[in-house]
XYZ file of C-alpha atoms in Angstrom:
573
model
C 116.754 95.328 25.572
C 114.972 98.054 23.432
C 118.882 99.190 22.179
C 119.542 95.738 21.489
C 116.675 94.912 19.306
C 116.883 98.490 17.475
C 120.097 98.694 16.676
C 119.977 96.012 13.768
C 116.225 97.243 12.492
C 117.111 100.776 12.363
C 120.905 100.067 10.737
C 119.084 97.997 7.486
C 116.494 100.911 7.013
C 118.705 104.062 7.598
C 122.046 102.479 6.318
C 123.955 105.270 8.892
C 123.802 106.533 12.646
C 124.062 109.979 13.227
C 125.643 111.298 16.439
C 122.537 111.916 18.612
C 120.946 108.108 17.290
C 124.146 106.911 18.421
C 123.984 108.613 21.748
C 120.236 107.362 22.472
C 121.219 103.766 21.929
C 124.620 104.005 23.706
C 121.936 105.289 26.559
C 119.482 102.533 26.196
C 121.899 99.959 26.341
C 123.767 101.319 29.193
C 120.462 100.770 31.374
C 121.127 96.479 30.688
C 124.487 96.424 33.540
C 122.321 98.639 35.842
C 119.342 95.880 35.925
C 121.867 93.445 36.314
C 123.430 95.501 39.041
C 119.757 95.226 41.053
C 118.990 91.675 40.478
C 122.226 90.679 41.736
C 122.759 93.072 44.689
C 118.770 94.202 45.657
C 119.902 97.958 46.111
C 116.886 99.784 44.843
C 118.525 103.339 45.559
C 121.134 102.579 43.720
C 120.009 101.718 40.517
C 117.765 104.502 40.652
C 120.547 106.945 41.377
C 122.855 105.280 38.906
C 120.083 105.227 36.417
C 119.206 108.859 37.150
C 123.052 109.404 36.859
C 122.695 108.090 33.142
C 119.714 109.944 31.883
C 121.692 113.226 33.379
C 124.879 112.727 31.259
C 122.690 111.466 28.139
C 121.103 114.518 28.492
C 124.082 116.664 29.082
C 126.009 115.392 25.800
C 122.718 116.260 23.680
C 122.445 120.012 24.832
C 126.371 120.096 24.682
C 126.441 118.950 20.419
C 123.216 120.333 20.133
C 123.731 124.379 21.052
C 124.732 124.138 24.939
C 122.939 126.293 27.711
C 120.570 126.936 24.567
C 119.818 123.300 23.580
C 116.426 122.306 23.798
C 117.701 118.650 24.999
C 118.292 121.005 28.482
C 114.260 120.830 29.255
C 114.452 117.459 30.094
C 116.684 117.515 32.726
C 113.287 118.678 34.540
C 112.208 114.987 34.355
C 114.561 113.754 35.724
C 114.229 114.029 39.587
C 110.427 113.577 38.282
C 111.742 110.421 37.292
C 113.586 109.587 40.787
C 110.258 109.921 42.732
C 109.109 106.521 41.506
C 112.019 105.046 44.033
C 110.315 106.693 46.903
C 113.177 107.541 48.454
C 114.383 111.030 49.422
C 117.784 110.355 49.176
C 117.376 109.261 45.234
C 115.642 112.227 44.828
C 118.247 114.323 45.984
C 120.599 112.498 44.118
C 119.111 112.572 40.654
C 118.550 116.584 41.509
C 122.396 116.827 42.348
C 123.223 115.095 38.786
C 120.821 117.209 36.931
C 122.756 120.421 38.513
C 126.025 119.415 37.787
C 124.846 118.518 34.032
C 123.841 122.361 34.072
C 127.006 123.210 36.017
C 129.269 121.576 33.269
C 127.660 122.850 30.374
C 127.873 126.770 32.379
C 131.956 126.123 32.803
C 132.045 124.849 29.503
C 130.836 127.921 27.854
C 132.479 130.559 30.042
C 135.478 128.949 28.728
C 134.377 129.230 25.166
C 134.506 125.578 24.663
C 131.347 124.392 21.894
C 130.945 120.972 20.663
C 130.983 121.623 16.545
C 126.865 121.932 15.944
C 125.185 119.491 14.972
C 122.449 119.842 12.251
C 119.207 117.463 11.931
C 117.615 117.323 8.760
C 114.649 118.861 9.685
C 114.177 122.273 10.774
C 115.261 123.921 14.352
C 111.770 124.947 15.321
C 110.046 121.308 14.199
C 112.946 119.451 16.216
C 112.447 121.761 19.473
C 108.832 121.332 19.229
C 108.672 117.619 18.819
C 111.236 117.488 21.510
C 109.381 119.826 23.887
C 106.220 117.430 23.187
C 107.954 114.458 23.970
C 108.959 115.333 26.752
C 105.714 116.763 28.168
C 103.846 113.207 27.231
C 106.927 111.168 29.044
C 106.675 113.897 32.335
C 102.850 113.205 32.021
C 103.695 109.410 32.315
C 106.031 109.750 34.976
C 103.424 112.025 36.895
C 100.722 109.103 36.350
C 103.079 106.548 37.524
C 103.569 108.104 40.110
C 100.011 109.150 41.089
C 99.427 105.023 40.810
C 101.966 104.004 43.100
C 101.285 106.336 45.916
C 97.524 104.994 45.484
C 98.515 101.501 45.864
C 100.625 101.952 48.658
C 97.432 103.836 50.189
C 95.492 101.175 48.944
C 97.534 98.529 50.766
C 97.863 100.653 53.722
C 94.139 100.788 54.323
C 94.087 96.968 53.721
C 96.467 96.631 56.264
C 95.229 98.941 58.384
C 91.956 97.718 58.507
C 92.962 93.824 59.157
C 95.052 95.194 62.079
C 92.295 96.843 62.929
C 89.963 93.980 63.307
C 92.171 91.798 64.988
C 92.564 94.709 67.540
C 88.977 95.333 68.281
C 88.135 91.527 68.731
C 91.002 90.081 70.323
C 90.025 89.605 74.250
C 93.589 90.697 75.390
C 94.932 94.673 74.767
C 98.366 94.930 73.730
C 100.141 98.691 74.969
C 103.248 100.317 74.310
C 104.765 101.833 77.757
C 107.843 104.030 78.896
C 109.999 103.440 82.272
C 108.174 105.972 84.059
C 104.909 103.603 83.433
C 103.194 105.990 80.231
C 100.967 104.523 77.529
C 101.739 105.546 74.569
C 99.872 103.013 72.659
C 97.003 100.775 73.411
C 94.571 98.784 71.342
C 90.888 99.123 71.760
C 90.132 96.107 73.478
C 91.075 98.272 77.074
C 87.419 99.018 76.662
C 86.388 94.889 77.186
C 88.676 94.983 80.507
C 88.197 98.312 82.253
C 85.906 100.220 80.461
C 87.411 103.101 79.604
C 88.472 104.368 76.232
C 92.118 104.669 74.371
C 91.971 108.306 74.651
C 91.783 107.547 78.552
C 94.268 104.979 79.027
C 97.250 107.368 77.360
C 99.581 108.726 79.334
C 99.156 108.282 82.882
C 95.754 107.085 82.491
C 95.785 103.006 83.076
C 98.269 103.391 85.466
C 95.695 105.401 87.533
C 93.763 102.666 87.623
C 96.167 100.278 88.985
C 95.698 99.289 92.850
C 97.636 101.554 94.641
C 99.223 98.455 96.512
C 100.408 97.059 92.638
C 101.830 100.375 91.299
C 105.398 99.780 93.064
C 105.401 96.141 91.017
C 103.761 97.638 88.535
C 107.081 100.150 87.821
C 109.570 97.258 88.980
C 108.315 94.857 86.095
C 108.864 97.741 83.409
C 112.137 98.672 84.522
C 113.135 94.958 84.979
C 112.545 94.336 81.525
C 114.143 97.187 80.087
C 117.551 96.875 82.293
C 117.550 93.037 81.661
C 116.508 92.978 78.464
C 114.051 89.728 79.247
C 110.717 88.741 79.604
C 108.372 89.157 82.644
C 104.891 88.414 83.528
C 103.250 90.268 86.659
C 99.340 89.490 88.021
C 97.808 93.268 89.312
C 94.503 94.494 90.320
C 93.430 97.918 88.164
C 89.644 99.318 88.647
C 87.146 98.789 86.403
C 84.937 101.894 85.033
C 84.873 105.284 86.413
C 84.655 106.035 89.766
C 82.104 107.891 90.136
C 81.526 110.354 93.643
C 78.525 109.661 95.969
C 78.258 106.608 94.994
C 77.858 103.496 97.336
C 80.024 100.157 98.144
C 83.893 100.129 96.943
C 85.087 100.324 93.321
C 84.924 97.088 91.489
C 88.539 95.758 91.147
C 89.151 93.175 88.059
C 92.722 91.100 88.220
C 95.347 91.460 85.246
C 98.230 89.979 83.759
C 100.439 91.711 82.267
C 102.884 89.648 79.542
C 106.065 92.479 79.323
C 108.966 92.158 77.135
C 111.546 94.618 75.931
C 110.743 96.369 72.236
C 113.208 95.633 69.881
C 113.230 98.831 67.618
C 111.881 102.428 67.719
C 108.818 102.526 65.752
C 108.033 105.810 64.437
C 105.479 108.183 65.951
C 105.719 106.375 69.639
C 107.755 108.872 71.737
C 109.951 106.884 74.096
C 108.456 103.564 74.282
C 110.395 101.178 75.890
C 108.504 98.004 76.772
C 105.333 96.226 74.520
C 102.724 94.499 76.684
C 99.810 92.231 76.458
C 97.233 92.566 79.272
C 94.537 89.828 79.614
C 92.086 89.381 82.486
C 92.057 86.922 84.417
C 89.383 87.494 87.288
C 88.068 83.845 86.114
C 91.238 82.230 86.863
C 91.584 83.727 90.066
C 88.002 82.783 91.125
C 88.849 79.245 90.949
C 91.897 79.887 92.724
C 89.875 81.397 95.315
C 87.618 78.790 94.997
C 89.914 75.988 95.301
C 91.425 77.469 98.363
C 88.755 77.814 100.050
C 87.690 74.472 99.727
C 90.928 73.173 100.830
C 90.692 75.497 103.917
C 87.332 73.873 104.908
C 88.888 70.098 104.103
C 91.070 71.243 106.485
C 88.971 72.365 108.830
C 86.540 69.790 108.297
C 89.506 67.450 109.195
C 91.104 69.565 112.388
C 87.210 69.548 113.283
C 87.727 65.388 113.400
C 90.797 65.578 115.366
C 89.508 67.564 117.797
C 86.117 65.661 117.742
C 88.116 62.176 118.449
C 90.193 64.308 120.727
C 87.158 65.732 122.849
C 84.962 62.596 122.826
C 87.826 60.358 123.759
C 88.391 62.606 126.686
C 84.112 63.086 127.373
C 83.745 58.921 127.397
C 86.819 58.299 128.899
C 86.311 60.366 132.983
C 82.500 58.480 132.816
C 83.564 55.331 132.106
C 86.301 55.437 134.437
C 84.130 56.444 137.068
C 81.691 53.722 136.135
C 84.132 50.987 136.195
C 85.581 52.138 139.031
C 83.081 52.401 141.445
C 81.202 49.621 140.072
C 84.083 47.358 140.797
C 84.197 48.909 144.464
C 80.601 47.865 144.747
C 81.080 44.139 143.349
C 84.048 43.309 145.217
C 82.694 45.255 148.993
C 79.805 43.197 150.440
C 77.119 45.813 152.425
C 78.566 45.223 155.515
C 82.088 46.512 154.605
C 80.534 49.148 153.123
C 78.320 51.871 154.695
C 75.277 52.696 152.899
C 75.611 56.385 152.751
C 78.898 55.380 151.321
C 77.074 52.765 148.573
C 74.276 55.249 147.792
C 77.001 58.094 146.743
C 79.023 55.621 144.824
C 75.595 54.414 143.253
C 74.844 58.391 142.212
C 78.119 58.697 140.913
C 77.788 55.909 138.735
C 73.867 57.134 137.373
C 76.035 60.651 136.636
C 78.219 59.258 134.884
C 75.776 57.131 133.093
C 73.150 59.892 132.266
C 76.625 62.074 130.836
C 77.681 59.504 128.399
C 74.377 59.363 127.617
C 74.270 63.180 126.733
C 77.195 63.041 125.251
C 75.668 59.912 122.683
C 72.932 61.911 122.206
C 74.385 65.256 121.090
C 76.195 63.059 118.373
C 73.651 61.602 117.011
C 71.451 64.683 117.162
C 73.915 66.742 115.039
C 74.395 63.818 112.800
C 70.723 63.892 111.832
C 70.613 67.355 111.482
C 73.575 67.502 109.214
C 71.883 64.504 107.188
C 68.726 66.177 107.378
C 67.216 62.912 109.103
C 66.069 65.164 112.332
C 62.782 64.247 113.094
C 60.072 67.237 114.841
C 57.141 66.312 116.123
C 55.235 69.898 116.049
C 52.171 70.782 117.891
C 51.217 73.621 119.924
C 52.179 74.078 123.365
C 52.766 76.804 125.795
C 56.281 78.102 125.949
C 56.372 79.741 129.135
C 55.980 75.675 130.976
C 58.390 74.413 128.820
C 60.638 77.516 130.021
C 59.973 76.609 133.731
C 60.376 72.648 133.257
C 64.171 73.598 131.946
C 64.543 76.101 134.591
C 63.721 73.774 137.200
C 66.015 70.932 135.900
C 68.898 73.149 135.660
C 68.349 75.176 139.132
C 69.916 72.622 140.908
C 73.031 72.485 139.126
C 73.375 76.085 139.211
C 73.026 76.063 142.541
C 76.120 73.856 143.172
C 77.996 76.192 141.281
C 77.353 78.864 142.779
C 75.155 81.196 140.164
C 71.603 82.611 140.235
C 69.413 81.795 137.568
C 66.514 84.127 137.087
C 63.126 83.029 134.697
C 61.736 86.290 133.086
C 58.563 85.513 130.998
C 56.192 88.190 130.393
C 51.863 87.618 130.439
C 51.480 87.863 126.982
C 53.882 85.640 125.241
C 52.139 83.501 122.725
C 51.610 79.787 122.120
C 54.318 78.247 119.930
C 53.605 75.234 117.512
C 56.585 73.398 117.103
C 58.499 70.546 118.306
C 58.412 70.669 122.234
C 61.064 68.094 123.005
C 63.856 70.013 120.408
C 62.870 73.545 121.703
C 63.557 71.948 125.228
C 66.447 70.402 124.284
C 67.820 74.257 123.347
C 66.883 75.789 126.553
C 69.048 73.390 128.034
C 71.839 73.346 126.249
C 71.891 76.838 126.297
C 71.413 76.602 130.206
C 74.204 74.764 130.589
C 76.484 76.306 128.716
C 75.471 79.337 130.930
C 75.984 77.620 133.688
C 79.183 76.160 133.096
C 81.202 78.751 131.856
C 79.817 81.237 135.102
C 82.202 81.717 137.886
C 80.441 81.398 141.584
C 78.688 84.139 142.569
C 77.778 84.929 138.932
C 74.104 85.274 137.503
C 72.316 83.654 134.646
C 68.832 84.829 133.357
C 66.637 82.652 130.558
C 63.759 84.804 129.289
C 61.186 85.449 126.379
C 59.894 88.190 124.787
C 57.404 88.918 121.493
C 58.804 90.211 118.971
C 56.011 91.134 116.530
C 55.352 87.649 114.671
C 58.245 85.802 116.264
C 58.977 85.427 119.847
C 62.738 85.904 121.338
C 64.283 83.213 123.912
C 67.369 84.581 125.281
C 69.927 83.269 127.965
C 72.327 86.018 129.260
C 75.006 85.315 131.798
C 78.149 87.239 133.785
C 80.179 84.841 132.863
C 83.744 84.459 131.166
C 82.453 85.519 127.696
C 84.156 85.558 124.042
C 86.781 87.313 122.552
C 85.653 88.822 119.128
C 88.247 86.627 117.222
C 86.301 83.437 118.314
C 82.476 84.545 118.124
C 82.719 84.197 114.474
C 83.199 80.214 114.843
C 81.334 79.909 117.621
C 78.611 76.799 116.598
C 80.639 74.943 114.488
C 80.356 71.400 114.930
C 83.176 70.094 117.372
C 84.551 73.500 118.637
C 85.338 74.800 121.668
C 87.724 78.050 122.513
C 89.179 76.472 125.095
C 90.617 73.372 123.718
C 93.239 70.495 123.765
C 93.722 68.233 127.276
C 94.268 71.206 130.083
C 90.795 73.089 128.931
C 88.798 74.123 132.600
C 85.490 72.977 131.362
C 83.722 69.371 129.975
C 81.786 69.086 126.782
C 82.236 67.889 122.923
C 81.530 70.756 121.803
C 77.847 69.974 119.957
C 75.979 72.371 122.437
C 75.657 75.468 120.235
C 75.472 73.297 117.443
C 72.942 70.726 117.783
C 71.025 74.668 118.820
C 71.740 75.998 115.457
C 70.350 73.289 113.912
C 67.180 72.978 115.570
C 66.643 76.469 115.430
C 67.310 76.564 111.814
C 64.594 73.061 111.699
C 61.997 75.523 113.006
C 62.780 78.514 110.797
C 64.160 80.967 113.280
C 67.575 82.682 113.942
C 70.427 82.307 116.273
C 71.758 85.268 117.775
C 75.076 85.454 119.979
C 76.385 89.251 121.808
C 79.340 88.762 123.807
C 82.132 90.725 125.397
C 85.425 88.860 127.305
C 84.910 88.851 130.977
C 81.468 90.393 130.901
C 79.165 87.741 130.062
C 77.170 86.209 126.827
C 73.808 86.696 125.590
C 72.086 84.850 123.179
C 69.395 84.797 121.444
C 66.835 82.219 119.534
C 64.217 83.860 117.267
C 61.324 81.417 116.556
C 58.398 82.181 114.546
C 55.183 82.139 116.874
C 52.962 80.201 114.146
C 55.762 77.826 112.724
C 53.415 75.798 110.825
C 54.479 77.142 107.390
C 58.186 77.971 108.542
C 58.676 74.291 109.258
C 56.933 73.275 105.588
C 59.210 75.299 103.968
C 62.087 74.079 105.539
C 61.397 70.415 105.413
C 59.207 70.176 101.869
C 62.428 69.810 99.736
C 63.676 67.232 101.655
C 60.913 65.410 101.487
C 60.667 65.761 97.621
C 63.837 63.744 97.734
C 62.620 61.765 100.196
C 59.612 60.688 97.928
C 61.416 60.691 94.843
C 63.552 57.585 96.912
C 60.428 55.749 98.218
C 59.378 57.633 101.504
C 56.797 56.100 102.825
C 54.940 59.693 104.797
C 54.748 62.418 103.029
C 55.445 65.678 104.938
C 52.276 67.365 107.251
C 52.711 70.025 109.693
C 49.537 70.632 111.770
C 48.026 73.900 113.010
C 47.111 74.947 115.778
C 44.770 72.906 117.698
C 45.704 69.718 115.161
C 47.114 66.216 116.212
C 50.935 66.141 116.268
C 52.123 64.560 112.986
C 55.683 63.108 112.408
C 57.777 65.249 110.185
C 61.230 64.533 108.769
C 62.916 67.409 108.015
């Protein structure tokens, strides 16, 4: 465009073109298809390298009319490869170099063959022409060295600016992205592997997250990276990888955190990155698999909760069922025999049977509704002293006879010193008996049972140990849930609802104490009940929530547990 515009301004003042003007604007000019060239193609390199191809030969034809290898138009072939490191590119570079040679190369072949251009002469002198030319070139070098100073600053300039936003989105982003080979390598990782295992970028290279993958994930760990590379797809895989450095001598296991890992395939070969094959993004997700946990684990006790009312309905059904029949049936016998068809040892066994029967439904009733109120918290103790070892002999004595038709011993050990308890008399019966019975049922003839007491500093230990049938390991864990027995369905050797051990957990728990069970399979049971000796302020612990709610909804008693010495009061717990 500068040619263009010249060309008529400098033809009306000089009136004439000499060879070299002529040259210069046949240069300019030449420069307008080359920009037309770029914009309609995009090739950058090529422009420059035609462009540097230009300057060359324009450059060339001056030293070649204007004295050859001893032209001073032959300095400025200097600038031009100058001139080609605006492009950037090493190839243009090498290109404009390789044009400025084979300028030189010409004008060397030209001379050795004695070939001159005729010289041309300016109007001014030699040393004034060389000098301004000299000049102007060192001012246009200068300009090239400045633009190029300018752009390699803004490209640093832009880099940092880039640099720095990647930056920030890689230090607070929650999930890491990482770079990995086939053989599992990091190459690359962004700094948020500190958030999820604690350990730095430096650490994580190489080898180091897969070290702390769980062993058990390393083999799908490996698979998922090789999957995506030979299949050229996406894959997700959920791993567990330890959290902060394990330390030795200390205590407990390492703390494992749960990982997804979001692989696909990398589509180029970034520079610097060795043989990375596969780009990741890990994320933790120890939440999400809480929840799953969670979740299960509620669904596991609905469905327990809901086998547990199956086999309830199952058990009870079968409990009610063998009384009543009994019931009807010998009632009927009774109603349709007058006494003198029927002897009276004969009437007075059917009239047993039918109180049995009677006084078993009615246990049966009553263990219901006992663990019912326990489980509502509607349980009812009446506590005030009273001595232990008479309550002890009271259950002994009302379970010695039905040990003795079974065939097993049952031995009362209570030592001199055991304290007086203040608690609920009737529930702490009620576990010595069900704890009796159990005994005694599940005790093969000829077996032994012993129910004894012992201090235990402030709390006294009741224990019932028997040679009986026992519990396999597996089960002891469940023993005392609500409607369980080991030995279940139709064909099981022995009665019950299951509520024994239960309603005794309970009630234990009412009273502050602990339940203890030891048992081995065919070697007998022990367990053990750990009540406080002074319950007093176990029990108001227990119970004063409840009966927060209970006033909050209009109770009429608040809750009162005597000492001591004191009048029973009612409490609710």
């Amino acid at each position: 465009m500068l040619a263009l515009f010249a060309l008529p301004l400098h033809l009306a003042l000089t009136g004439g073109m000499t060879l070299p003007q002529a040259l210069g604007f046949a240069w300019l000019a030449c420069h307008l298809p080359v920009a037309m060239y770029l914009s309609c193609t995009g090739r950058f390199e090529t422009a420059h390298i035609l462009s540097a191809a230009l300057f060359s030969g324009f450059l060339g034809w001056m030293a070649f009319i204007t004295g050859g290898m001893t032209s001073f138009a032959l300095l400025w072939l200097a600038i031009v490869p100058v001139e080609a490191a605006l492009s950037g590119s090493r190839r243009v570079i090498v290109a404009a170099t390789l044009c400025a040679a084979a300028v030189i190369a010409v004008l060397l072949g030209l001379e050795s063959l004695h070939i001159a251009a005729e010289s041309f002469t300016f109007r001014w002198p030699a040393e004034q022409v060389r000098t301004v030319a000299l000049l102007a070139g060192l001012v246009y070098a200068v300009q090239v060295a400045l633009r190029v100073e300018w752009t390699g600053s803004t490209a640093a300039q832009l880099a940092s600016v880039r640099e720095e936003r990647y930056r920030l989105v890689a230090e607070n982003v929650s999930d890491a992205i990482s770079l990995h080979t086939l053989r599992g390598d990091t190459v690359f990782i962004t700094p948020s592997i500190r958030r999820l295992l604690d350990m730095g970028v430096h650490e994580a290279l190489d080898d180091g997250l897969f070290q702390r993958v769980h062993v058990i994930d390393r083999p799908a760990f490996l698979t998922a990276l090789n999957d995506v590379v030979t299949q050229k797809t996406t894959t997700s895989l959920e791993f567990r990888a330890r959290r902060g450095a394990s330390k030795p001598g200390e205590s407990g296991q390492p703390q494992y955190v749960w990982l997804e890992m979001r692989c696909r395939p990398l589509g180029y070969q970034p520079v610097g990155i060795g043989d990375a094959a596969v780009v990741t993004v890990i994320r933790d997700i120890s939440r999400r698999k809480a929840q799953a946990e969670e979740v299960e684990r509620a669904r596991e006790e609905a469905e327990s909760a809901s086998a547990a009312k199956t086999r309830f309905l199952a058990n009870v059904s079968h409990e009610l069922r063998t009384p009543l029949n009994a019931i009807i049936g010998f009632s009927d016998i009774l109603r349709q025999f007058t006494p003198e068809m029927l002897p009276d040892e004969r009437r007075a066994e059917y009239v047993d049977l039918i109180h049995d029967s009677g006084q078993h439904l009615l246990q049966v009733v009553n263990d219901i509704l006992d663990m019912s109120k326990i489980e509502t918290g509607n349980f009812e103790l009446v506590c005030e002293p009273f001595v232990l070892e008479r309550c002890m002999r009271e259950c002994a004595d009302m379970m010695g006879e039905q040990a003795k038709k079974r065939g097993v011993k049952l031995t009362l050990s209570v030592p001199d010193n055991l304290p007086e308890v203040a608690g609920d008399r009737r529930a702490c019966k009620q576990i010595l008996i069900n704890l009796l019975s159990n005994a005694v049922k599940f005790t093969n003839a000829g077996g032994s049972l012993t129910m004894g007491a012992a201090r235990n500093g402030k709390m006294v230990d009741l224990y019932v140990r028997d040679t009986g049938v026992g519990i396999s390991q597996e089960d002891l864990p469940r023993i005392g849930t609500p409607f369980l027995q080991v030995d279940n369905g139709y064909d099981r050797n022995h009665e019950g609802t299951g509520l024994g051990l239960s309603v005794v957990k309970g009630l234990v728990a009412l009273h502050g104490g602990d339940f203890f069970i030891e048992s081995e399979l065919n070697v007998g049971t022990c367990v053990t009940v750990r009540l406080p000796a002074h319950v007093a302020a176990h029990v108001a612990q227990a119970v004063t929530p409840i009966a927060a709610q209970g006033a909050a909804a209009g109770a009429e008693d608040a809750v009162v547990v005597p000492l001591a010495g004191e009048a029973p009061k009612r409490v609710r717990a």
